[in-house]
Coordinates of C-alpha atoms and ligand atoms in Angstrom, one line a residue:
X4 CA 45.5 -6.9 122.0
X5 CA 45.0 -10.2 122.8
X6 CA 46.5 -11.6 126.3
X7 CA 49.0 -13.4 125.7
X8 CA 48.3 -17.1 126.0
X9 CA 45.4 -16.9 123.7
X10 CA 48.1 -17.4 121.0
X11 CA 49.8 -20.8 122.3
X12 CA 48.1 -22.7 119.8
X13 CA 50.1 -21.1 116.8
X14 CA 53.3 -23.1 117.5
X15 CA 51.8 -26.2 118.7
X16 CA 50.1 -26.2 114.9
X17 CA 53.7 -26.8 113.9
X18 CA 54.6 -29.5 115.6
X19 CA 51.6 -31.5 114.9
X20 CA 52.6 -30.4 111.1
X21 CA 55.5 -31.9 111.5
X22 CA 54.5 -35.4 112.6
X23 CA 52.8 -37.9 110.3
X24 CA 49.7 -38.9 110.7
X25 CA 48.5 -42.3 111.9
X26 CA 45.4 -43.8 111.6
X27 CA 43.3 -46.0 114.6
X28 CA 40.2 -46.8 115.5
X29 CA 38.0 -46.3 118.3
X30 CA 39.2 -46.6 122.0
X31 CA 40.2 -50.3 123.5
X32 CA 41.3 -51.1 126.8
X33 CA 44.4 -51.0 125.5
X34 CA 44.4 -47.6 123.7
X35 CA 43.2 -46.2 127.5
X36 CA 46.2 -47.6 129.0
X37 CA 48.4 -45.7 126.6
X38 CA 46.4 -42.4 126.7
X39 CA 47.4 -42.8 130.0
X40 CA 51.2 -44.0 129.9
X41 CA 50.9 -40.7 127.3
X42 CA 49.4 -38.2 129.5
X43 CA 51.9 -39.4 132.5
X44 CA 54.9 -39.1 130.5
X45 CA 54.2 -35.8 128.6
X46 CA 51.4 -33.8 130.5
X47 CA 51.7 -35.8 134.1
X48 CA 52.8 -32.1 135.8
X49 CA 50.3 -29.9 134.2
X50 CA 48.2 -30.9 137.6
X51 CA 51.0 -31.6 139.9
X52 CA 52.6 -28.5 139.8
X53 CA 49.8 -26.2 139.9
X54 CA 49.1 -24.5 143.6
X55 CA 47.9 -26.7 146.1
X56 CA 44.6 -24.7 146.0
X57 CA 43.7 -26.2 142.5
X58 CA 45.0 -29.4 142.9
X59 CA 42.8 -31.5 141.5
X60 CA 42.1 -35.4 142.9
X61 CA 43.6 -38.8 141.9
X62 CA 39.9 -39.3 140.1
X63 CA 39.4 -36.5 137.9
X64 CA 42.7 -35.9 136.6
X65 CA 42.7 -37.7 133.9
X66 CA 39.8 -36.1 132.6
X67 CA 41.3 -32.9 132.8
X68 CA 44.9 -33.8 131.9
X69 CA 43.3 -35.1 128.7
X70 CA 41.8 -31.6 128.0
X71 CA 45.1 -30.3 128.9
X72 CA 46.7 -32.1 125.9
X73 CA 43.4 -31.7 124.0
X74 CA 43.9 -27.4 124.3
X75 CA 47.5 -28.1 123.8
X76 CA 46.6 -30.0 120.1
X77 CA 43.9 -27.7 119.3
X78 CA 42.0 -30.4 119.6
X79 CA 38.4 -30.2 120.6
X80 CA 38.5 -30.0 124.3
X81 CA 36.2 -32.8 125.1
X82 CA 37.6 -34.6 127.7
X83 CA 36.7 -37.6 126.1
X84 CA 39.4 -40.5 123.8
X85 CA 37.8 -39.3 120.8
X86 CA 39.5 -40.6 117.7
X87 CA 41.1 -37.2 116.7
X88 CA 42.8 -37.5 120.2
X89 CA 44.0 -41.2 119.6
X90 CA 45.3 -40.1 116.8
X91 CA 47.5 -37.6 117.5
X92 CA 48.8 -39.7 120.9
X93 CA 49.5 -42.2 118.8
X94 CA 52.2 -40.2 116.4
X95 CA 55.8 -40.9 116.7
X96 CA 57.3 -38.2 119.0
X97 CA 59.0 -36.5 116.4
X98 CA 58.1 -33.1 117.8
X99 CA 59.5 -33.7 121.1
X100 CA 63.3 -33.5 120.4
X101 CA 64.1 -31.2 118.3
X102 CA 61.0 -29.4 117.0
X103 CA 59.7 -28.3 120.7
X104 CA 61.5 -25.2 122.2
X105 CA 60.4 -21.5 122.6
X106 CA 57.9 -20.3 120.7
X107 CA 57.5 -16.7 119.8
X108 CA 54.0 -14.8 118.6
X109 CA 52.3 -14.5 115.3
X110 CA 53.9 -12.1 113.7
X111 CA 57.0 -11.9 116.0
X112 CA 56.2 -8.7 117.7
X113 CA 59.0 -7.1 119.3
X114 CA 59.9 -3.5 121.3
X115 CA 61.4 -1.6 118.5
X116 CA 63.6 0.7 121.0
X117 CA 66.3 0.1 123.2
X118 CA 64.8 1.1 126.8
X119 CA 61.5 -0.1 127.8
X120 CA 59.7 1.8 130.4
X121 CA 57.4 0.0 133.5
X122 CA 55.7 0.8 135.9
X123 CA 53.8 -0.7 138.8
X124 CA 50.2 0.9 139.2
X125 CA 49.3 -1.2 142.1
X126 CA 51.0 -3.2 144.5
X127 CA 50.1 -6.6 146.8
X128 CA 49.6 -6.4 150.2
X129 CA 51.5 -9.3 150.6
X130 CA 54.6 -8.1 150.0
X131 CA 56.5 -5.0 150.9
X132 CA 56.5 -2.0 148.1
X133 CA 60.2 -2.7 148.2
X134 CA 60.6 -6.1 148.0
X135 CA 57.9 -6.2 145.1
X136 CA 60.2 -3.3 143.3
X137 CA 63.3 -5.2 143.9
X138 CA 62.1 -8.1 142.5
X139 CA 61.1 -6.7 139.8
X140 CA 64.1 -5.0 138.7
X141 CA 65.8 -8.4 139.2
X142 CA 63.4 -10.3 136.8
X143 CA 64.2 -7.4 134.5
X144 CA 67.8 -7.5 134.7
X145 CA 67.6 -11.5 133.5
X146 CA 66.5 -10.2 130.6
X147 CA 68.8 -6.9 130.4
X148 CA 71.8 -8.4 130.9
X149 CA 71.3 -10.8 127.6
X150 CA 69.4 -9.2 125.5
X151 CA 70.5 -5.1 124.5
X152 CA 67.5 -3.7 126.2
X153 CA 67.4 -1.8 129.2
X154 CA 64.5 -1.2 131.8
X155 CA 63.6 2.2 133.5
X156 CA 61.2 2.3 136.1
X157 CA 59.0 5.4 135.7
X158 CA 56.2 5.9 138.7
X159 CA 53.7 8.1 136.6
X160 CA 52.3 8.7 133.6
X161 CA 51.8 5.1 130.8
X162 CA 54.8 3.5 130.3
X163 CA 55.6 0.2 128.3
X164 CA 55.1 -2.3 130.8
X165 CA 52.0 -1.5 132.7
X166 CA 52.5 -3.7 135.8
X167 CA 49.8 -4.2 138.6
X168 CA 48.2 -6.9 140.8
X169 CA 44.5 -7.0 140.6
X170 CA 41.7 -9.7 141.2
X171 CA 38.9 -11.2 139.4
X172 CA 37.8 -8.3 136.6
X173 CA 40.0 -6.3 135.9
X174 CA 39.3 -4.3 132.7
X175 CA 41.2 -6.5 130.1
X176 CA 38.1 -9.3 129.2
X177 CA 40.3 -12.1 130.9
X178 CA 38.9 -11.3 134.6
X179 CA 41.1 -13.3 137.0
X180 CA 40.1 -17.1 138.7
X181 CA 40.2 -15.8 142.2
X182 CA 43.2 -18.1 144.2
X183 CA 44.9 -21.0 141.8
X184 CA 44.5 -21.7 138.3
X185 CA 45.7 -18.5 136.5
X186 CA 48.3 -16.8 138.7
X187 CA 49.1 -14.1 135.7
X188 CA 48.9 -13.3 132.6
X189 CA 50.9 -10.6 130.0
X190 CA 50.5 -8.7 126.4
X191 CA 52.9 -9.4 123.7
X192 CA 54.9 -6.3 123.2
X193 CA 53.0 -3.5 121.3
X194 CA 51.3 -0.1 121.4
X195 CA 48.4 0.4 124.1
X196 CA 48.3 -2.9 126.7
X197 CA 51.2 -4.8 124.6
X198 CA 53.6 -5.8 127.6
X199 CA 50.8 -4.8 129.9
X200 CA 51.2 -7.6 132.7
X201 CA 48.7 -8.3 135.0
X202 CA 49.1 -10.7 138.4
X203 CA 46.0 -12.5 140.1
X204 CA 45.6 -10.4 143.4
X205 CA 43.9 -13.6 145.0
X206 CA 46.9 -15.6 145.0
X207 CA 49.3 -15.4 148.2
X208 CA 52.5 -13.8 146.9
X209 CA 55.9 -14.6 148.3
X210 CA 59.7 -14.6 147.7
X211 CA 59.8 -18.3 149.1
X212 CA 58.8 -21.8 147.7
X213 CA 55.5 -21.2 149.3
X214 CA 52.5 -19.7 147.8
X215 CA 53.2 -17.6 144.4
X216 CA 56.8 -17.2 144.1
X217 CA 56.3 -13.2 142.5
X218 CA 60.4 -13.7 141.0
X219 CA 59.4 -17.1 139.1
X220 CA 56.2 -16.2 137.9
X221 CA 57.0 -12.6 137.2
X222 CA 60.2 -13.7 134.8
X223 CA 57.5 -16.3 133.0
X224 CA 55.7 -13.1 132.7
X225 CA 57.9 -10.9 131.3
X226 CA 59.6 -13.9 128.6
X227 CA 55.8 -13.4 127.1
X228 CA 55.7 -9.4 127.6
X229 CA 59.1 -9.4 125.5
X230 CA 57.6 -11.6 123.0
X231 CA 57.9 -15.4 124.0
X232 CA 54.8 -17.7 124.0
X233 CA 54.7 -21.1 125.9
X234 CA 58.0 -23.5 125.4
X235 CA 57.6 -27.5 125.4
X236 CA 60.7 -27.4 127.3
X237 CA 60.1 -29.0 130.4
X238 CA 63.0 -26.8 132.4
X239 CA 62.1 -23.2 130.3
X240 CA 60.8 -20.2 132.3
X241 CA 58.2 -20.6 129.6
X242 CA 57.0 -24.1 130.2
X243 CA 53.0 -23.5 130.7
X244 CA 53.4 -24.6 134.0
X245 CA 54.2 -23.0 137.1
X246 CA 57.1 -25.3 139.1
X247 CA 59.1 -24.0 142.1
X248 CA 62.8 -23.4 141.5
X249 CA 65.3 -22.2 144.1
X250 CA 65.7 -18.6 142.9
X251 CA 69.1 -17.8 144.3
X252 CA 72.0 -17.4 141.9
X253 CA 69.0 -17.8 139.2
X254 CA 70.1 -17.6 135.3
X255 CA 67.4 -17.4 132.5
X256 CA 67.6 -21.2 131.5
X257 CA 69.0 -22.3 127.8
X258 CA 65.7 -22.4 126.0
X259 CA 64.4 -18.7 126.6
X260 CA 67.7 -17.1 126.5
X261 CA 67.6 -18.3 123.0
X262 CA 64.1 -17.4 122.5
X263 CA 65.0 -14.1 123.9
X264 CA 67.8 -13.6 122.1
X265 CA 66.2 -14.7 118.4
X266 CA 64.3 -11.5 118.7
X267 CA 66.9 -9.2 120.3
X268 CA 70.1 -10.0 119.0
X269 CA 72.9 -10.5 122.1
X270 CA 73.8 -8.1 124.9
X271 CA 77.4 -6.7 124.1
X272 CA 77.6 -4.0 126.0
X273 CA 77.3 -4.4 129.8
X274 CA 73.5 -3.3 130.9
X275 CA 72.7 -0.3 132.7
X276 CA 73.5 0.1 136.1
X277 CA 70.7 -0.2 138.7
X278 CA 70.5 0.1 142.1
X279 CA 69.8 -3.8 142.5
X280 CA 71.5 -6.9 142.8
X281 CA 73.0 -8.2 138.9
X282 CA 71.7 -11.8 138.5
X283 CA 74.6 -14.1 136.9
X284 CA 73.5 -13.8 133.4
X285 CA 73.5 -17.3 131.6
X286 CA 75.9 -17.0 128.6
X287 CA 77.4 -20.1 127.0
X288 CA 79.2 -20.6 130.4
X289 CA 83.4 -19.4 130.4
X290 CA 85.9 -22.3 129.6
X291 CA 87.3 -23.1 132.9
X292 CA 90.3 -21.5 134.5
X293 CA 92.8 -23.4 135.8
X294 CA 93.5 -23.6 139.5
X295 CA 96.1 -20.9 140.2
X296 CA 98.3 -22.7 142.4
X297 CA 99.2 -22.1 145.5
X298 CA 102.8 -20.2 145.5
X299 CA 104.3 -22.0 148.5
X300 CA 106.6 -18.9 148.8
X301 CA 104.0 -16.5 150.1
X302 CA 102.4 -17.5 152.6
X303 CA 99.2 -14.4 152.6
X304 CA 98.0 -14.2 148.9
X305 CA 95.7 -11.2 148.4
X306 CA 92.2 -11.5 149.3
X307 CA 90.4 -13.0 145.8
X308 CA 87.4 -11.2 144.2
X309 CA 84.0 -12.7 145.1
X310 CA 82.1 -10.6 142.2
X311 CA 84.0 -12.0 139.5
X312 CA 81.9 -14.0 136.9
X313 CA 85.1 -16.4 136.2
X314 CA 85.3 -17.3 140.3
X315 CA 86.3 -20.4 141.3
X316 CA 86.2 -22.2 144.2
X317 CA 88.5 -24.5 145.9
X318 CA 86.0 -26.1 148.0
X319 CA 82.2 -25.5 149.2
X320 CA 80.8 -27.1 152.0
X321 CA 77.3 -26.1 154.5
X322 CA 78.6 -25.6 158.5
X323 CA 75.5 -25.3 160.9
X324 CA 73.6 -23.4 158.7
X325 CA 76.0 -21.1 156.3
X326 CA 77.4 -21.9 153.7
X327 CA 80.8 -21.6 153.0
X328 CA 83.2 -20.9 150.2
X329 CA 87.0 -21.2 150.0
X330 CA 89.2 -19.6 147.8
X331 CA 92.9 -18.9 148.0
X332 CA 93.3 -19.1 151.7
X333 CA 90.8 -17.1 152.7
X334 CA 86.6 -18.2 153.2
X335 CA 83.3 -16.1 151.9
X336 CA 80.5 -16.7 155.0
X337 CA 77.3 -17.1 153.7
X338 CA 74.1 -17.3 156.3
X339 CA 70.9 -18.5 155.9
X340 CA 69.6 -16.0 157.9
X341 CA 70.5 -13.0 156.1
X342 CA 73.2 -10.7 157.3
X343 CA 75.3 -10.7 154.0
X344 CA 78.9 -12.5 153.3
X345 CA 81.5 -12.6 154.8
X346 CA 85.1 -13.0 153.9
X347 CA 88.0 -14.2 156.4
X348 CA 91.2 -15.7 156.3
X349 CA 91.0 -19.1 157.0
X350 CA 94.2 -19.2 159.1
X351 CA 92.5 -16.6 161.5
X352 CA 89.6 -18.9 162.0
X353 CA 91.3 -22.4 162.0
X354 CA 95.1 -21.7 163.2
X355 CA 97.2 -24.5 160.9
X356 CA 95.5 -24.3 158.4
X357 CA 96.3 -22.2 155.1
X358 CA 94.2 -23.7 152.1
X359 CA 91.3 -26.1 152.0
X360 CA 91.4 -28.2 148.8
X361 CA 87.8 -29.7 149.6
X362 CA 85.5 -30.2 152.6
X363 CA 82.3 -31.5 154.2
X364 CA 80.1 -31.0 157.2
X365 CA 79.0 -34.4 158.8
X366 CA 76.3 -33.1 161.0
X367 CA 75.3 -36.1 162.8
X368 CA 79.2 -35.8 164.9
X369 CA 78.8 -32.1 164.7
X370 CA 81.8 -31.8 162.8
X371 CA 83.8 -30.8 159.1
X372 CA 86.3 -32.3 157.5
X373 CA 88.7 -30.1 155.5
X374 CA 91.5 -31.3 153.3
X375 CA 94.3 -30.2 152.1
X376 CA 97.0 -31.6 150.1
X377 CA 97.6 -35.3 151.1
X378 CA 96.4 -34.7 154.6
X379 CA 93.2 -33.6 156.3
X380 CA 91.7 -32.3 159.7
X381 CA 88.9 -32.7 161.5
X382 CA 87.5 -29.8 162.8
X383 CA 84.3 -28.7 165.1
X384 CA 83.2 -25.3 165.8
X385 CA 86.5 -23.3 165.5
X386 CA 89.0 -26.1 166.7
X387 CA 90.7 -28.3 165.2
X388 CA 90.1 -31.9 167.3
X389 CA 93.4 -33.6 168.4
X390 CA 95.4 -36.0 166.6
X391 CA 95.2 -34.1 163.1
X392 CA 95.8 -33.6 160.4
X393 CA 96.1 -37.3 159.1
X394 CA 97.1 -38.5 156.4
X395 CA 94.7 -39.8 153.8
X396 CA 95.6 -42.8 153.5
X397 CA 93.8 -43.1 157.1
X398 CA 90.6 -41.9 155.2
X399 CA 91.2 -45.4 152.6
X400 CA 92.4 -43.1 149.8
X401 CA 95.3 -45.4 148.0
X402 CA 98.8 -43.9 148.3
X403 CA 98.6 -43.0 144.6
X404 CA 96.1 -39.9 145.7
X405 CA 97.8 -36.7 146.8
X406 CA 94.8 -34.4 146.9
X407 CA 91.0 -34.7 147.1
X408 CA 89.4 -32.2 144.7
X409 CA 86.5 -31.9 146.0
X410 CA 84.5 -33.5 148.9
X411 CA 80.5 -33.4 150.0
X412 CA 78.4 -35.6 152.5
X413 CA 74.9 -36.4 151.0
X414 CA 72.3 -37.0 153.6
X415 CA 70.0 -39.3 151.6
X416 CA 72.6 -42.0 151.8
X417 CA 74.8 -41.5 154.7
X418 CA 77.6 -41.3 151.8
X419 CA 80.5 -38.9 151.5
X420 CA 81.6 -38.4 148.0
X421 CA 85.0 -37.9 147.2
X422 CA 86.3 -36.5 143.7
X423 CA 89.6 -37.0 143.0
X424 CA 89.8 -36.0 139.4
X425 CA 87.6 -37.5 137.1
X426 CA 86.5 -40.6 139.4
X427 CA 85.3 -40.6 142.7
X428 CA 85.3 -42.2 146.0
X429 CA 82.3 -43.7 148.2
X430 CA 82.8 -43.3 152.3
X431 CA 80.4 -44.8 154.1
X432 CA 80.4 -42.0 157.5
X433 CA 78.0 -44.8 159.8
X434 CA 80.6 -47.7 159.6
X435 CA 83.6 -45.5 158.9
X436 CA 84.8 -47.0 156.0
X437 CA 84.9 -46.8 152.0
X438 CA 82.3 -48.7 150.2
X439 CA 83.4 -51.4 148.0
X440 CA 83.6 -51.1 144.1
X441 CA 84.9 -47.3 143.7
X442 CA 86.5 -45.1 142.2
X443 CA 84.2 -44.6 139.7
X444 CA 83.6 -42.3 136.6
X445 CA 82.2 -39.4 137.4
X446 CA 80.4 -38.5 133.8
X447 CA 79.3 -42.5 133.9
X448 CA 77.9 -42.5 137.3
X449 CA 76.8 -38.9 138.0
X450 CA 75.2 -38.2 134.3
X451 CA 74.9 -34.0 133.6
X452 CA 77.7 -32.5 136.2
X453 CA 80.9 -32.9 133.7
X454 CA 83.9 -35.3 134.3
X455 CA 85.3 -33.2 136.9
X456 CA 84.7 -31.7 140.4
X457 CA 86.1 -29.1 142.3
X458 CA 84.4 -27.9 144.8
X459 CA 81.0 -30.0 146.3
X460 CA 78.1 -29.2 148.5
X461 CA 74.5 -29.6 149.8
X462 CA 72.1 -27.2 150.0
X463 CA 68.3 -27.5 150.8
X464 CA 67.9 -31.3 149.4
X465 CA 70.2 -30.3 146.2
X466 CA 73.7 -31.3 145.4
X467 CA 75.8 -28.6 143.9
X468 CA 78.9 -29.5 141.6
X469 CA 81.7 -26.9 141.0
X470 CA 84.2 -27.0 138.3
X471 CA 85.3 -23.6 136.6
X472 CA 83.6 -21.1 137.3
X473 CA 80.0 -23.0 137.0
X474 CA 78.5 -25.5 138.5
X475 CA 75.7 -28.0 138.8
X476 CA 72.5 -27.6 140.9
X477 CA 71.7 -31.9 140.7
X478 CA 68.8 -34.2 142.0
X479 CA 71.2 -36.7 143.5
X480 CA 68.7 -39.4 143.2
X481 CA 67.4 -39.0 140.4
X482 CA 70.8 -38.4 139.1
X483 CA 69.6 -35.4 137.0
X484 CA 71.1 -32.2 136.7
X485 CA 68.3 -29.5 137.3
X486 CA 70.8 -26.4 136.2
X487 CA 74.0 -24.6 135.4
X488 CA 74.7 -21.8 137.4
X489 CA 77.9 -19.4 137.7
X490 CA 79.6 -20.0 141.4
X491 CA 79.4 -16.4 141.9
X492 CA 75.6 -16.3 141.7
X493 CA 76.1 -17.4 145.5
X494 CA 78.2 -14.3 146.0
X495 CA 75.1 -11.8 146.4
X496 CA 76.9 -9.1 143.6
X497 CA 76.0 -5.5 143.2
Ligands
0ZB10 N1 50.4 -16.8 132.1 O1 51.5 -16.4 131.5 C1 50.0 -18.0 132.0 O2 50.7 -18.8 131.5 C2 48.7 -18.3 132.8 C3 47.7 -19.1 132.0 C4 47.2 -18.4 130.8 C5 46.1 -19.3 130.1 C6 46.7 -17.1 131.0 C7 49.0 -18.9 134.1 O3 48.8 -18.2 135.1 N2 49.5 -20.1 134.2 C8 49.9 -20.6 135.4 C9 51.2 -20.0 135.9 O4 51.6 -20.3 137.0 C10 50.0 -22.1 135.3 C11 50.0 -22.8 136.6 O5 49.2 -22.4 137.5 O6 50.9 -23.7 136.8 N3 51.9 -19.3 135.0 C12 53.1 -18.6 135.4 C13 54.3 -19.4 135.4 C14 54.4 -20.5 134.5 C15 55.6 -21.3 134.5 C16 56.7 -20.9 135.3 C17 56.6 -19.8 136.1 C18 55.4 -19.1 136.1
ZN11 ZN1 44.7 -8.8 132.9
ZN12 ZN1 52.4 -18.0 130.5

């Protein structure tokens, strides 16, 4: 058995199949400045995102991007513009779109039973026993819970998955690269090593964006232990390259749930139960609910469900440094530092008020704005500042809106952004005023998050857009959504 990246170049044959051929000549000043316009837009992170420890300088990385895309081609790794190389840079992109997604191995190997066995032989001294068994079970369950296989964790004897961390030489004929470069490699599933997966012992491995991130590179690991090879995909598990993700809430992205589920078929039973946290599983996410409303008759409604896939917020907003999640008159408490969720009535916390429509924190005044209906407060720590609520119209909403849907304050510009159904509202929190020129459109101006907005917050340089029971984790500069996931992925759900 080979490891498994030996086998990349199978698919990549197909794609440059696909493409037609054109012919050039040797390299021109001009052909350099396109290998390298090429190698920026299509193989510009294969250096960036690898660990710090193998970052490689301004001078020689176009050298070795080249032979990046050159081992990517099955081209003859040369480093050099050799005509070969021109040649295939300089085919239409046909491949790109449509062509390039996961990629599965010669043969389409596949484990031909419905629980797969693993074990880990040995562990890393970086991380507790625990935390590296937890963390495995919870890359496991990504799969699980989409695919109808189910993991068991067996502590002796050879089971499926033979799981260990282990430096330089290690018994397989690809000995590791001591720290950066390879972080890890894995057997396509099959008898003796098949789904064997191996991680480089020299690299530091955490649970944070720092070092080695053992979830991320583990679920890579396991996509090719199942029976995935590298996807051109730039946001796939599988992409060649590792790249940091915020792993809360985490869902298998599109690409290799399809990949996955091409082999496997779809989970339709519910997985096994195990003893750790469900991730939210990433099926084609649930039409959205509509808002319940509020029955103005009862004032107490029962306490909602936090561990319901189909959950949906009211409003989201950070205070100090929780997070915080309302819902039917009541609020989910989520620290930073963790000590769990929390759920209270909002009414015990902030007397007056029953429901929060929408909300913000604007740190720089220490304070949080919640609305509700057509009026809103102003609140710091757990009172409610005098002279509120007011009524929106003070905020330079137009008499015409009753009710903000959804509210967040976005540090990079000093912004807060209002939704009030499909358009939004700009306020500028320094001069204490709307900016000029809104409402706007919301699916013209904020690409990838829908035309509507529920609930609205920031977290950890991201933007995070609620509607339904999904939502949006965006680059609000870049105006890109990064990923989908399902609001209760916040919710910490056994
Ligand atoms: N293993 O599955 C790999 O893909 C190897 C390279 C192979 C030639 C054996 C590997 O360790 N690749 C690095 C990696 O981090 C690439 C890198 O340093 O950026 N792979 C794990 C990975 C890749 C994408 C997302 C998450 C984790
Ligand atoms: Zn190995
Ligand atoms: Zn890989």
């Amino acid at each position: 058995m080979e490891p498994a990246l030996a086998v990349k170049t199978v698919m990549i044959v197909v794609i440059v199949a696909l493409c037609g051929a054109v012919p050039t000549t040797s390299p021109s000043h001009e052909e350099l400045a396109k290998a390298q316009d090429y190698l920026s837009e299509f193989f510009s992170d294969v250096g960036v995102s690898a660990p710090s420890s193998v970052r490689r300088s301004s001078l020689d990385s176009f050298e070795d991007t080249l032979k990046k895309m050159q081992e990517y081609f099955g081209l003859e790794v040369s480093g050099q513009l050799d005509s070969n190389t021109l040649e295939v840079m300089a085919r239409p992109r046909c491949g790109y779109t449509d062509v390039t997604r996961y990629g599965h191995f010669e043969g389409r190997p596949r484990w031909d039973k419905t629980v797969v066995t693993y074990r880990i032989t040995d562990y890393t001294p970086d991380l507790s026993q625990s935390d590296v068994d937890v963390t495995i079970a919870k890359v496991l369950k990504l799969y699980s819970d989409i695919i109808p296989l189910d993991f068991q964790h067996i502590h002796s004897g050879t089971a499926d998955i033979m799981i260990m961390f282990k430096a330089r030489d290690h018994g397989d004929f690809a000995p590791f690269d001591g720290e950066g470069g390879v972080l890890a490699h894995a057997f396509s599933p099959g008898q003796g090593n098949g789904g064997d997966t191996h991680f480089d012992e020299d690299e530091s491995w955490t649970l944070t964006s720092a070092g080695s991130n053992l979830f991320l590179v583990a679920a890579h690991e396991f996509g090719h232990a199942l029976g995935l090879t590298h996807s051109q995909v730039k946001t796939a598990l599988m992409y060649p390259t590792y790249q940091y993700v915020n792993t809360e809430g985490y869902m298998l992205p599109d690409d290799d749930r399809q990949g996955v589920q091409a082999i496997y078929g779809v989970r339709t039973t519910s997985s096994q139960p195990t003893t750790t946290n469900p991730q939210p599983t990433n099926k084609p996410v649930p039409t959205p609910q509509p808002r319940p409303e509020p029955d103005p008759e009862t004032t107490s409604e029962p306490p909602p469900d936090r561990c319901n896939r189909n959950l949906i917020f009211d409003a989201a907003t950070s205070i100090q440094r929780s997070l915080y999640f309302f819902k039917d008159g009541h609020f989910w408490k989520r620290s930073s530092s963790w000590d769990g969720i929390s759920m209270h009535k909002i009414q015990s916390v902030w007397p007056g008020i029953s429901r929060v429509d929408a909300a913000y924190e604007y740190k720089k005044r220490n304070t949080v704005i919640f609305f509700e209906g057509d009026h809103y407060w102003r609140i710091r720590g757990n009172a409610v500042l005098p002279g509120y609520p007011k009524p929106l119209s003070d905020f330079g909403l137009p008499p015409s809106v009753t009710k903000v849907d959804a509210a967040v304050y976005v540090s990079v510009t000093g912004r807060t952004l209002l939704f009030v159904q499909n358009r939004y509202w700009s306020y500028n929190e320094r001069r204490g005023r709307m900016d000029g020129g809104y409402p706007k459109s919301i699916r013209r101006e904020l690409p990838g998050i829908g035309s509507r907005v529920d609930a609205a917050f920031e977290n950890r340089g991201y933007l995070y857009f609620s509607y339904g029971s999904s939502q949006t984790e965006y680059h609000y500069q870049r105006r890109r959504a990064i990923r989908t996931l399902l609001n209760y992925g916040w919710m910490d759900c056994n």
